[in-house]
Coordinates of C-alpha atoms in Angstrom, one line a residue:
Chain A
X1 CA 103.6 98.4 99.8
X2 CA 106.3 99.0 102.8
X3 CA 110.0 98.7 101.2
X4 CA 111.5 95.6 102.3
X5 CA 114.3 97.8 104.4
X6 CA 115.6 95.4 106.4
X7 CA 117.7 96.3 110.0
X8 CA 121.4 96.6 109.1
X9 CA 123.9 95.9 112.0
X10 CA 124.4 99.5 112.3
X11 CA 120.4 99.8 113.4
X12 CA 120.8 97.3 115.8
X13 CA 124.1 98.7 117.0
X14 CA 122.4 102.1 116.9
X15 CA 119.4 101.2 118.7
X16 CA 121.3 99.2 121.5
X17 CA 123.8 102.6 122.1
X18 CA 120.5 104.1 122.5
X19 CA 118.4 101.9 125.1
X20 CA 121.7 101.5 127.0
X21 CA 122.3 105.0 127.3
X22 CA 118.8 105.6 128.0
X23 CA 118.6 102.5 130.6
X24 CA 121.4 104.1 132.1
X25 CA 119.9 107.6 132.4
X26 CA 116.9 106.7 133.6
X27 CA 118.8 104.3 136.7
X28 CA 120.8 107.4 137.7
X29 CA 118.3 110.1 137.8
X30 CA 116.0 106.9 139.5
X31 CA 119.1 106.3 142.0
X32 CA 119.6 110.5 142.4
X33 CA 115.7 111.4 142.5
X34 CA 114.0 109.1 144.1
X35 CA 116.2 107.1 146.7
X36 CA 118.8 109.6 146.9
X37 CA 116.2 112.7 146.9
X38 CA 118.6 114.9 145.7
X39 CA 116.7 118.3 143.8
X40 CA 115.9 121.0 144.7
X41 CA 112.4 122.3 145.7
X42 CA 110.1 124.7 147.2
X43 CA 107.3 126.4 148.2
X44 CA 106.3 129.6 146.7
X45 CA 105.9 131.5 150.4
X46 CA 109.5 130.2 151.7
X47 CA 112.8 130.2 150.6
X48 CA 114.2 127.1 148.6
X49 CA 115.5 124.1 150.0
X50 CA 117.8 121.6 148.9
X51 CA 117.1 118.3 149.6
X52 CA 114.3 116.6 151.5
Chain B
X1 CA 114.1 109.9 156.3
X2 CA 112.1 108.3 153.6
X3 CA 111.8 109.8 150.4
X4 CA 107.9 108.8 149.7
X5 CA 106.8 110.7 152.5
X6 CA 106.7 113.8 151.1
X7 CA 104.0 113.9 149.3
X8 CA 101.8 117.4 147.2
X9 CA 100.0 119.8 149.1
X10 CA 96.6 118.7 147.5
X11 CA 96.5 115.0 148.9
X12 CA 95.8 114.5 152.3
X13 CA 97.6 113.0 154.5
X14 CA 100.0 115.6 154.7
X15 CA 103.5 114.2 155.4
X16 CA 102.4 111.0 156.4
X17 CA 103.6 107.8 154.1
X18 CA 100.6 107.5 151.8
X19 CA 100.2 105.1 148.3
X20 CA 102.1 106.2 145.2
X21 CA 99.1 107.0 143.2
X22 CA 96.0 108.3 143.8
X23 CA 93.6 107.8 140.8
X24 CA 90.8 110.3 142.5
X25 CA 93.6 113.3 141.6
X26 CA 93.3 113.2 138.2
X27 CA 90.9 114.6 135.8
X28 CA 88.4 112.3 134.2
X29 CA 88.8 113.4 131.2
X30 CA 92.9 112.3 131.5
X31 CA 91.7 108.0 132.1
X32 CA 89.1 109.0 128.9
X33 CA 91.4 110.6 126.4
X34 CA 94.6 108.5 127.4
X35 CA 93.2 105.2 128.4
X36 CA 91.6 104.7 124.7
X37 CA 94.4 106.3 123.0
X38 CA 96.8 103.8 124.4
X39 CA 94.9 100.8 123.6
X40 CA 94.3 101.9 120.2
X41 CA 98.2 102.8 119.5
X42 CA 98.9 99.2 121.5
X43 CA 96.5 97.2 119.4
X44 CA 97.8 98.9 115.9
X45 CA 101.5 98.9 116.5
X46 CA 101.5 95.3 117.5
X47 CA 99.4 94.5 114.4
X48 CA 101.9 95.8 112.1
X49 CA 104.6 94.5 113.9
X50 CA 103.0 91.4 113.9
X51 CA 102.0 91.2 109.5
X52 CA 105.6 91.5 109.3
X53 CA 107.4 88.3 108.4
X54 CA 110.2 90.2 107.1
X55 CA 111.7 91.8 110.0
X56 CA 111.3 95.2 107.9
X57 CA 113.2 98.3 109.6
X58 CA 109.6 100.6 109.3
X59 CA 107.4 97.8 110.6
X60 CA 110.0 97.8 113.7
X61 CA 109.9 101.6 113.8
X62 CA 106.4 102.1 113.7
X63 CA 106.1 99.0 116.8
X64 CA 109.2 101.5 118.8
X65 CA 106.9 104.7 117.9
X66 CA 104.1 103.8 119.3
X67 CA 105.9 102.0 122.4
X68 CA 107.5 105.2 123.1
X69 CA 104.3 107.2 122.9
X70 CA 102.8 104.6 125.3
X71 CA 105.4 105.7 127.7
X72 CA 105.0 108.9 127.0
X73 CA 101.2 109.1 128.0
X74 CA 101.3 107.1 130.9
X75 CA 104.3 109.2 132.1
X76 CA 102.2 111.8 131.8
X77 CA 99.6 110.1 134.1
X78 CA 101.9 109.2 136.4
X79 CA 102.4 113.4 136.8
X80 CA 98.4 113.6 137.8
X81 CA 98.4 110.9 140.0
X82 CA 101.4 110.4 141.8
X83 CA 101.2 111.2 145.6
X84 CA 105.2 111.4 146.6
X85 CA 106.7 114.8 145.8
X86 CA 109.7 112.6 144.1
X87 CA 107.6 110.6 142.0
X88 CA 106.3 113.2 140.3
X89 CA 109.3 115.1 140.1
X90 CA 111.0 111.8 138.4
X91 CA 107.8 111.9 136.2
X92 CA 108.7 115.1 135.1
X93 CA 112.6 114.2 134.3
X94 CA 111.6 111.5 132.2
X95 CA 109.7 113.1 129.7
X96 CA 112.9 115.0 127.6
X97 CA 114.1 111.4 127.6
X98 CA 111.0 109.9 126.2
X99 CA 110.2 112.8 123.9
X100 CA 113.3 112.7 122.6
X101 CA 113.0 108.9 121.7
X102 CA 109.8 109.3 120.7
X103 CA 110.7 112.2 117.9
X104 CA 113.9 110.3 116.6
X105 CA 112.2 106.4 116.4
X106 CA 109.1 108.4 114.5
X107 CA 111.7 110.5 111.9
X108 CA 113.5 107.4 111.4
X109 CA 110.2 105.3 110.8
X110 CA 109.2 108.5 108.4
X111 CA 112.8 107.9 106.7
X112 CA 113.3 104.7 105.9
X113 CA 109.4 104.6 105.0
X114 CA 109.6 107.3 102.3
X115 CA 112.9 107.0 101.1
X116 CA 112.2 103.0 101.0
X117 CA 115.8 102.9 102.7
X118 CA 118.4 102.8 105.8
X119 CA 120.0 106.0 107.0
X120 CA 123.3 106.6 106.0
X121 CA 126.2 105.8 109.0
X122 CA 126.5 109.7 109.0
X123 CA 122.7 110.8 109.8
X124 CA 122.8 107.7 112.5
X125 CA 126.1 108.9 114.0
X126 CA 124.2 112.5 113.9
X127 CA 121.5 111.5 115.6
X128 CA 123.0 109.5 118.1
X129 CA 125.2 112.9 118.8
X130 CA 121.9 114.8 119.4
X131 CA 120.4 112.1 121.4
X132 CA 123.6 111.7 123.8
X133 CA 123.4 115.1 125.8
X134 CA 119.5 114.1 126.7
X135 CA 120.6 111.0 128.6
X136 CA 123.9 113.5 130.1
X137 CA 122.1 115.9 131.2
X138 CA 119.0 114.2 132.6
X139 CA 119.5 113.4 136.1
X140 CA 120.7 117.0 136.6
X141 CA 119.3 120.6 137.1
X142 CA 119.5 121.5 133.5
X143 CA 116.8 119.4 132.6
X144 CA 114.7 120.0 135.9
X145 CA 115.7 123.0 137.8
X146 CA 113.5 122.5 140.9
X147 CA 110.4 121.3 142.4
X148 CA 107.4 123.7 143.1
X149 CA 105.7 122.0 146.1
X150 CA 102.7 124.8 146.3
X151 CA 101.8 123.6 142.5
X152 CA 103.0 120.4 142.4
X153 CA 105.0 120.9 139.2
X154 CA 108.3 121.1 138.1
X155 CA 110.6 123.9 136.8
X156 CA 112.2 123.4 133.7
X157 CA 115.1 124.1 133.4
X158 CA 117.4 125.2 130.5
X159 CA 118.4 122.0 128.8
X160 CA 114.1 121.1 129.2
X161 CA 114.1 123.4 125.9
X162 CA 116.5 121.7 124.4
X163 CA 113.2 119.1 123.1
X164 CA 111.7 122.4 121.7
X165 CA 114.8 121.9 119.3
X166 CA 114.7 118.0 118.3
X167 CA 111.5 118.8 117.6
X168 CA 111.8 122.0 115.1
X169 CA 114.9 119.6 113.5
X170 CA 112.6 116.8 113.4
X171 CA 110.1 118.4 111.6
X172 CA 112.4 120.3 108.8
X173 CA 113.9 117.2 108.0
X174 CA 110.4 115.8 107.7
X175 CA 109.3 118.7 105.4
X176 CA 112.6 119.0 103.1
X177 CA 112.1 114.4 102.6
X178 CA 108.5 114.9 101.4
X179 CA 109.4 118.2 99.3
X180 CA 112.6 116.2 98.1
X181 CA 110.7 112.5 97.5
X182 CA 106.7 113.4 96.7
X183 CA 107.5 114.5 93.0
X184 CA 110.1 110.9 92.6
X185 CA 107.5 108.6 93.7
X186 CA 105.8 106.7 90.6
X187 CA 102.6 105.5 91.5
X188 CA 98.8 107.2 93.0
X189 CA 99.5 104.7 95.8
X190 CA 102.9 105.5 96.4
X191 CA 101.6 109.1 96.9
X192 CA 99.4 108.3 99.1
X193 CA 101.3 106.6 101.3
X194 CA 104.0 108.8 101.5
X195 CA 101.5 111.9 102.2
X196 CA 99.9 109.7 105.0
X197 CA 102.8 109.0 107.3
X198 CA 104.3 112.6 106.3
X199 CA 101.1 114.3 106.9
X200 CA 100.7 111.7 109.9
X201 CA 104.0 112.3 111.5
X202 CA 104.2 116.0 111.0
X203 CA 100.5 116.3 113.1
X204 CA 101.6 114.0 115.5
X205 CA 104.9 116.3 116.7
X206 CA 102.7 118.9 115.9
X207 CA 100.6 118.7 118.7
X208 CA 103.0 117.5 120.8
X209 CA 104.8 120.7 120.7
X210 CA 102.1 122.5 120.5
X211 CA 100.4 121.9 123.7
X212 CA 103.9 121.4 125.4
X213 CA 104.2 125.0 124.8
X214 CA 101.6 126.1 125.7
X215 CA 101.0 123.9 128.8
X216 CA 104.9 125.8 129.6
X217 CA 103.8 129.3 128.9
X218 CA 100.3 129.1 130.7
X219 CA 101.3 126.5 133.5
X220 CA 98.3 125.3 132.7
X221 CA 99.1 121.4 131.9
X222 CA 95.6 120.0 130.9
X223 CA 96.3 120.9 128.0
X224 CA 98.6 118.3 127.5
X225 CA 95.6 115.8 127.3
X226 CA 95.1 116.9 123.7
X227 CA 98.3 116.1 122.9
X228 CA 96.9 112.3 121.6
X229 CA 94.9 114.1 119.3
X230 CA 98.5 114.6 117.3
X231 CA 98.9 110.8 117.4
X232 CA 95.0 109.4 117.0
X233 CA 95.5 111.7 113.5
X234 CA 98.5 110.0 112.5
X235 CA 97.2 106.3 113.8
X236 CA 94.4 107.0 111.1
X237 CA 95.9 108.2 108.4
X238 CA 98.3 104.6 108.9
X239 CA 95.1 103.1 109.2
X240 CA 93.7 104.3 106.3
X241 CA 96.5 103.5 104.4
X242 CA 96.7 100.0 105.7
X243 CA 93.2 100.0 104.7
X244 CA 93.4 101.1 101.1
X245 CA 96.6 100.1 100.2
X246 CA 97.8 97.1 102.3
X247 CA 100.6 98.6 103.4
X248 CA 102.8 97.0 105.9
X249 CA 101.6 94.1 104.7
X250 CA 98.6 93.8 107.1
X251 CA 95.4 93.1 105.9
X252 CA 93.5 94.8 108.2
X253 CA 89.5 95.2 107.1
X254 CA 88.0 98.4 107.4
X255 CA 85.1 97.1 109.5
X256 CA 87.9 95.7 111.8
X257 CA 89.3 98.6 112.8
X258 CA 85.6 100.5 113.1
X259 CA 84.4 97.9 115.7
X260 CA 88.0 97.9 117.5
X261 CA 87.6 101.5 118.1
X262 CA 83.7 100.9 118.7
X263 CA 85.1 98.6 121.4
X264 CA 87.3 100.8 123.2
X265 CA 85.2 103.9 122.9
X266 CA 82.5 102.1 124.9
X267 CA 84.6 99.8 127.1
X268 CA 86.1 102.9 128.6
X269 CA 83.3 104.6 129.7
X270 CA 83.5 101.9 132.4
X271 CA 85.6 103.6 133.6
X272 CA 84.3 106.6 134.2
X273 CA 80.7 105.3 135.5
X274 CA 79.6 105.7 139.1
X275 CA 76.0 104.3 138.3
X276 CA 75.6 100.8 139.0
X277 CA 72.4 100.5 135.9
X278 CA 74.5 102.3 134.1
X279 CA 77.2 100.6 134.6
X280 CA 75.2 96.9 134.1
X281 CA 73.7 98.7 130.3
X282 CA 76.9 100.1 129.2
X283 CA 78.5 96.3 130.1
X284 CA 75.9 94.5 127.8
X285 CA 76.4 96.7 124.8
X286 CA 79.5 96.1 125.5
X287 CA 79.1 92.7 124.5
X288 CA 76.6 93.3 122.2
X289 CA 79.1 94.6 120.1
X290 CA 82.0 92.3 120.9
X291 CA 80.0 89.5 119.5
X292 CA 78.3 91.4 116.8
X293 CA 81.7 92.5 115.6
X294 CA 83.2 89.1 115.7
X295 CA 80.5 88.2 113.4
X296 CA 81.0 91.2 111.1
X297 CA 84.6 90.9 111.1
X298 CA 84.3 87.1 109.8
X299 CA 82.0 88.1 107.3
X300 CA 84.3 90.5 105.8
X301 CA 86.8 88.4 106.0
X302 CA 85.2 86.1 103.8
X303 CA 84.2 87.9 101.3
X304 CA 87.5 89.6 101.2
X305 CA 89.0 86.1 100.9
X306 CA 87.1 85.3 98.2
X307 CA 87.6 88.6 96.4
X308 CA 91.3 87.7 97.0
X309 CA 90.7 84.3 95.6
X310 CA 88.9 85.9 92.1
X311 CA 91.4 87.9 91.9
X312 CA 94.1 85.4 91.9
X313 CA 92.3 83.6 89.5
X314 CA 91.5 86.5 87.3
X315 CA 95.2 87.5 87.2
X316 CA 96.5 84.0 85.9
X317 CA 93.4 84.2 83.4
X318 CA 95.2 87.4 81.9
X319 CA 99.0 85.7 82.0
X320 CA 97.1 82.7 80.3
X321 CA 95.6 85.0 77.8
X322 CA 98.7 86.3 77.2
X323 CA 100.2 83.4 76.0
X324 CA 97.4 82.9 74.0
X325 CA 97.7 85.9 72.0
X326 CA 101.6 85.0 71.5
X327 CA 100.3 81.4 70.5
X328 CA 97.9 83.1 67.8
X329 CA 100.8 85.1 66.3
X330 CA 103.0 82.7 66.0
X331 CA 100.9 80.6 64.4
X332 CA 99.9 83.6 61.7
X333 CA 103.8 83.9 61.6
X334 CA 104.0 80.1 60.3
X335 CA 100.6 80.3 58.2
X336 CA 102.2 83.5 56.7
X337 CA 105.8 81.9 55.9
X338 CA 104.2 78.7 55.0
X339 CA 101.4 80.1 52.6
X340 CA 104.4 81.9 50.7
X341 CA 106.1 78.7 50.2
X342 CA 103.5 77.4 49.0
X343 CA 102.5 80.3 46.7
X344 CA 105.7 79.6 44.2
X345 CA 105.0 75.7 43.2
X346 CA 101.6 76.4 43.1
X347 CA 101.9 79.3 40.1
X348 CA 104.2 76.4 38.5
X349 CA 101.6 74.0 38.4
X350 CA 98.6 76.1 37.2
X351 CA 100.8 77.6 35.0
X352 CA 102.2 74.2 33.0
X353 CA 98.8 72.6 33.6
X354 CA 97.4 75.4 32.3
X355 CA 99.7 75.2 29.4
X356 CA 99.2 71.2 28.8
X357 CA 94.8 71.5 28.8
X358 CA 95.7 74.5 25.9
X359 CA 97.5 72.2 23.7
X360 CA 100.3 74.3 24.3
X361 CA 103.0 71.1 24.4
X362 CA 100.8 69.1 22.1
X363 CA 97.4 67.7 22.1
X364 CA 96.5 65.7 25.2
X365 CA 93.9 62.7 24.8
X366 CA 90.8 62.6 25.9
X367 CA 91.3 61.3 29.4
X368 CA 94.6 63.1 30.2
X369 CA 93.0 66.3 29.0
X370 CA 90.0 65.8 31.9
X371 CA 92.6 65.0 34.3
X372 CA 95.0 68.5 33.9
X373 CA 91.2 70.1 34.1
X374 CA 91.2 68.5 37.5
X375 CA 94.6 69.8 38.2
X376 CA 93.8 73.1 37.3
X377 CA 91.0 73.4 39.1
X378 CA 92.3 71.9 42.4
X379 CA 95.4 74.9 42.0
X380 CA 93.1 77.6 41.7
X381 CA 91.2 76.2 45.4
X382 CA 94.4 75.7 46.7
X383 CA 95.8 79.1 45.3
X384 CA 92.4 80.1 46.8
X385 CA 92.7 79.0 50.3
X386 CA 96.4 80.1 50.4
X387 CA 95.5 83.5 49.4
X388 CA 93.0 83.6 52.4
X389 CA 95.0 82.0 54.7
X390 CA 97.8 85.3 53.3
X391 CA 95.3 87.4 53.4
X392 CA 94.5 86.5 57.7
X393 CA 98.1 86.8 57.9
X394 CA 98.3 90.2 57.0
X395 CA 94.9 91.9 58.8
X396 CA 96.7 90.1 61.9
X397 CA 99.8 91.2 61.6
X398 CA 98.6 95.0 60.9
X399 CA 100.3 94.9 57.6
X400 CA 97.7 94.9 55.0
X401 CA 97.9 97.4 52.4
X402 CA 94.8 100.0 52.0
X403 CA 94.7 102.3 49.2
X404 CA 91.6 104.2 49.5
X405 CA 90.0 106.7 47.2
X406 CA 86.6 107.8 46.2
X407 CA 84.2 105.1 43.8
X408 CA 80.9 104.0 43.0
X409 CA 80.5 101.2 45.2
X410 CA 77.1 100.3 43.5
X411 CA 78.2 99.7 40.6
X412 CA 81.1 97.7 41.8
X413 CA 78.8 95.9 43.2
X414 CA 76.5 95.5 39.9
X415 CA 79.8 94.4 37.8
X416 CA 80.9 91.5 40.2
X417 CA 77.1 90.5 40.5
X418 CA 77.1 90.4 36.5
X419 CA 80.7 88.7 37.3
X420 CA 79.5 85.9 39.3
X421 CA 76.0 84.7 37.5
X422 CA 77.7 82.7 34.7
X423 CA 78.6 80.7 37.3
X424 CA 75.4 80.6 39.2
X425 CA 73.5 80.5 36.1
X426 CA 75.6 76.5 36.1
X427 CA 74.4 75.6 39.4
X428 CA 70.8 76.8 38.5
X429 CA 70.8 79.6 40.4
X430 CA 69.5 83.2 39.4
X431 CA 71.3 85.7 40.4
X432 CA 69.6 89.2 40.3
X433 CA 70.8 92.9 40.9
X434 CA 68.4 95.7 42.0
X435 CA 68.8 98.6 43.3
X436 CA 66.7 101.1 45.4
X437 CA 69.3 104.4 45.4
X438 CA 68.4 108.2 46.0
X439 CA 72.1 108.9 45.3
X440 CA 75.5 108.3 43.6
X441 CA 76.4 105.3 46.1
X442 CA 80.1 107.1 46.4
X443 CA 82.1 105.5 48.9
X444 CA 85.8 106.3 50.2
X445 CA 87.4 102.8 50.6
X446 CA 90.3 100.5 48.5
X447 CA 88.2 99.7 45.5
X448 CA 90.2 96.0 45.7
X449 CA 89.2 95.0 48.7
X450 CA 85.9 96.1 48.4
X451 CA 85.9 93.9 45.1
X452 CA 87.3 90.9 47.1
X453 CA 84.5 91.6 50.1
X454 CA 81.9 91.4 47.1
X455 CA 83.3 88.0 46.3
X456 CA 83.4 86.7 49.4
X457 CA 80.2 87.4 50.3
X458 CA 78.6 86.2 46.9
X459 CA 80.7 83.5 45.9
X460 CA 79.5 82.7 50.4
X461 CA 75.8 82.7 49.4
X462 CA 76.3 80.7 46.1
X463 CA 78.4 78.2 48.0
X464 CA 75.3 77.4 50.6
X465 CA 72.8 77.6 48.3
X466 CA 71.8 74.6 46.4
X467 CA 68.5 76.0 44.4
X468 CA 66.8 79.3 44.3
X469 CA 68.2 82.8 44.2
X470 CA 70.5 84.9 45.4
X471 CA 69.6 88.7 45.3
X472 CA 71.8 91.9 45.1
X473 CA 70.3 94.7 46.5
X474 CA 72.2 97.8 46.9
X475 CA 70.4 100.6 48.2
X476 CA 71.0 104.3 50.6
X477 CA 70.1 106.4 53.3
X478 CA 70.8 109.6 52.6
X479 CA 70.3 111.1 55.8
X480 CA 72.8 108.5 57.8
X481 CA 74.8 108.9 54.9
X482 CA 75.0 104.9 54.6
X483 CA 75.6 102.7 51.7
X484 CA 73.9 98.8 52.2
X485 CA 74.9 96.5 49.8
X486 CA 71.8 93.4 50.6
X487 CA 72.7 89.7 49.5
X488 CA 70.3 87.7 50.4
X489 CA 69.6 83.8 49.1
X490 CA 67.5 80.9 49.4
X491 CA 70.2 78.7 50.7
X492 CA 70.9 76.8 54.1
X493 CA 70.6 79.7 56.7
X494 CA 72.0 80.0 60.2
X495 CA 70.8 79.0 63.2
X496 CA 71.2 81.9 65.7
X497 CA 74.7 80.0 67.6
X498 CA 76.1 79.6 64.2
X499 CA 74.5 83.8 63.4
X500 CA 76.8 84.4 66.9
X501 CA 80.3 83.2 65.4
X502 CA 80.1 83.2 61.9
X503 CA 82.7 86.0 61.7
X504 CA 85.2 84.4 63.4
X505 CA 88.4 82.2 61.8
X506 CA 87.8 79.1 60.5
X507 CA 83.7 79.5 61.8
X508 CA 81.8 77.6 59.1
X509 CA 78.1 76.7 59.7
X510 CA 76.7 74.0 61.4
X511 CA 75.5 72.4 58.5
X512 CA 78.4 73.4 55.8
X513 CA 80.3 69.8 56.5
X514 CA 76.7 67.9 55.0
X515 CA 76.7 70.0 52.2
X516 CA 80.1 69.4 50.6
X517 CA 81.4 72.4 50.5
X518 CA 84.5 73.7 49.9
X519 CA 86.5 76.1 52.3
X520 CA 88.6 77.5 54.8
X521 CA 86.4 79.1 56.9
X522 CA 88.2 82.4 56.3
X523 CA 86.2 84.2 53.5
X524 CA 83.8 85.8 56.2
X525 CA 86.1 86.4 58.5
X526 CA 89.2 88.4 56.0
X527 CA 85.7 90.1 54.1
X528 CA 84.6 91.6 58.2
X529 CA 88.1 92.7 58.6
X530 CA 88.9 94.5 55.3
X531 CA 85.3 96.2 56.1
X532 CA 86.0 97.1 59.7
X533 CA 89.7 98.4 58.5
X534 CA 87.8 101.0 56.0
X535 CA 84.7 102.2 58.1
X536 CA 82.4 99.5 56.9
X537 CA 80.8 97.2 58.8
X538 CA 79.1 93.6 57.7
X539 CA 76.0 92.2 59.5
X540 CA 74.0 88.9 58.8
X541 CA 71.1 87.7 59.5
X542 CA 68.8 84.4 59.1
X543 CA 65.4 83.4 59.8
X544 CA 66.8 79.9 61.2
X545 CA 68.0 76.5 59.4
X546 CA 67.1 76.6 55.6
X547 CA 65.3 79.6 55.8
X548 CA 68.2 81.6 54.2
X549 CA 70.6 84.3 54.8
X550 CA 70.6 87.9 54.4
X551 CA 74.6 89.8 54.3
X552 CA 74.9 93.4 55.0
X553 CA 77.4 95.4 53.7
X554 CA 77.7 98.9 55.2
X555 CA 79.4 101.9 53.9
X556 CA 79.8 105.7 55.0
X557 CA 79.1 107.6 51.8
X558 CA 81.4 110.4 50.7
X559 CA 79.4 113.9 51.5

């Protein structure tokens, strides 16, 4: 039987905090990578290039 | 320049704008491994979540774990099928976040399930602090250093390896928690639930860790496709405890789980079949499986419901039985108290009336003597009844005392038969005693109690015999080391129905009421209980009503 452990207020705050920070991190990464294309890439046969 | 226009080298189209996903570039095994895994994980996650009406934390956390695992699989799939470099790179960047979320949720779930309580605030803050660097460093080159265009895969940054640290910490915490709590679990059910959840979670994390590590080390990421196996082991163990122990309060049936698995396994083949004939055949198999599965699950559900109803009735019956036993005990206590209260005044009645009859208070008129005799007789009857009630009360409360010693039961039986013979003669009944002994007939019992047994049985025969004879036979069986006393009468006999219940309390022969016989219905019950308590036994036989009866007392002989 699963113990009757209810979700406390602090659990809700923790989950909301983690979800919010995750969303922010994903949005930031999306903007930087997909929208701006701001990341390093290279071809093994040439020198590393920055951005697109 | 459009960021989506740059594509990996193995995709046709060069730097021209192509669609974002190309399913043909991924290995077929990817879909075969991931699609059923996603479906099964999602299904079980929803099942566990929906079965909970009380919003339990472990149910919610298990659902969250399954969601993050699905995200992990989808993200991995995107890495295989995405065409633009930015999308592949973005997907690589998200790995750290998704894995961290997956690990922490999985640990939170195992913790609340095993500990049966929520985490302390300190633990929650520690977990959040462990997680926050992931969100901060996710877009940076510390997570993913650069993108290798020729291999179409990303190079991990220094911080990417943080996930290994998280995996190690979570594994260690789960193992420590298991060691600390396993011995404290009370029931086998609790132990099995703890083992299943803990080892499932360990298998799940180890698979992710191992495949990740090997992929990173060898640069061959096909190994990641076996990562879902860990989750499937986890799910299988969760499904096991759901089916076996009704864990999560989910009434998932074994048949239901089996049918769903078969449907997904058959259904997932549809994604990879190239031949039209095979497609049709597989579709038909799937349809037949769905229909057969529906009827099978419905039938099993009905059976389970019936079983639950029976179990509920059994529970109610057990409660009622317990209550009845309590009432029976109360009744015995009441009878005991009432009998004790009756005994003292009865002794006075018997004593004074006997003295009156003996002429201790002067000569009584003839009419008065007759009345006094009746008083004495009635008082004796009442005294015998009270003694019966008290004996029953002592037997049932376990307060009967037995003074065991070795003595000759055959001689005792003969003496009792002799004592009762004059009473039998008054009724014109012949009382005979016979022996068929090869040994002495010495038994180990309480002589007072065996005498009471013999009196009860012979008097019982006498009561129910109007004419003829009563024969008491003492016999032994040296091989079996048993002594038998048979009391055979030519009385009213017993039907099979009466025989079945003759040794029960307050039980009297069905024809007893028609023969004007006094009795409480406790004599045989008392005799049987006393014999049992001393290692003996009493059995009754009769050919039927009107054909007499035979009672056999059996006691082990002293070697």
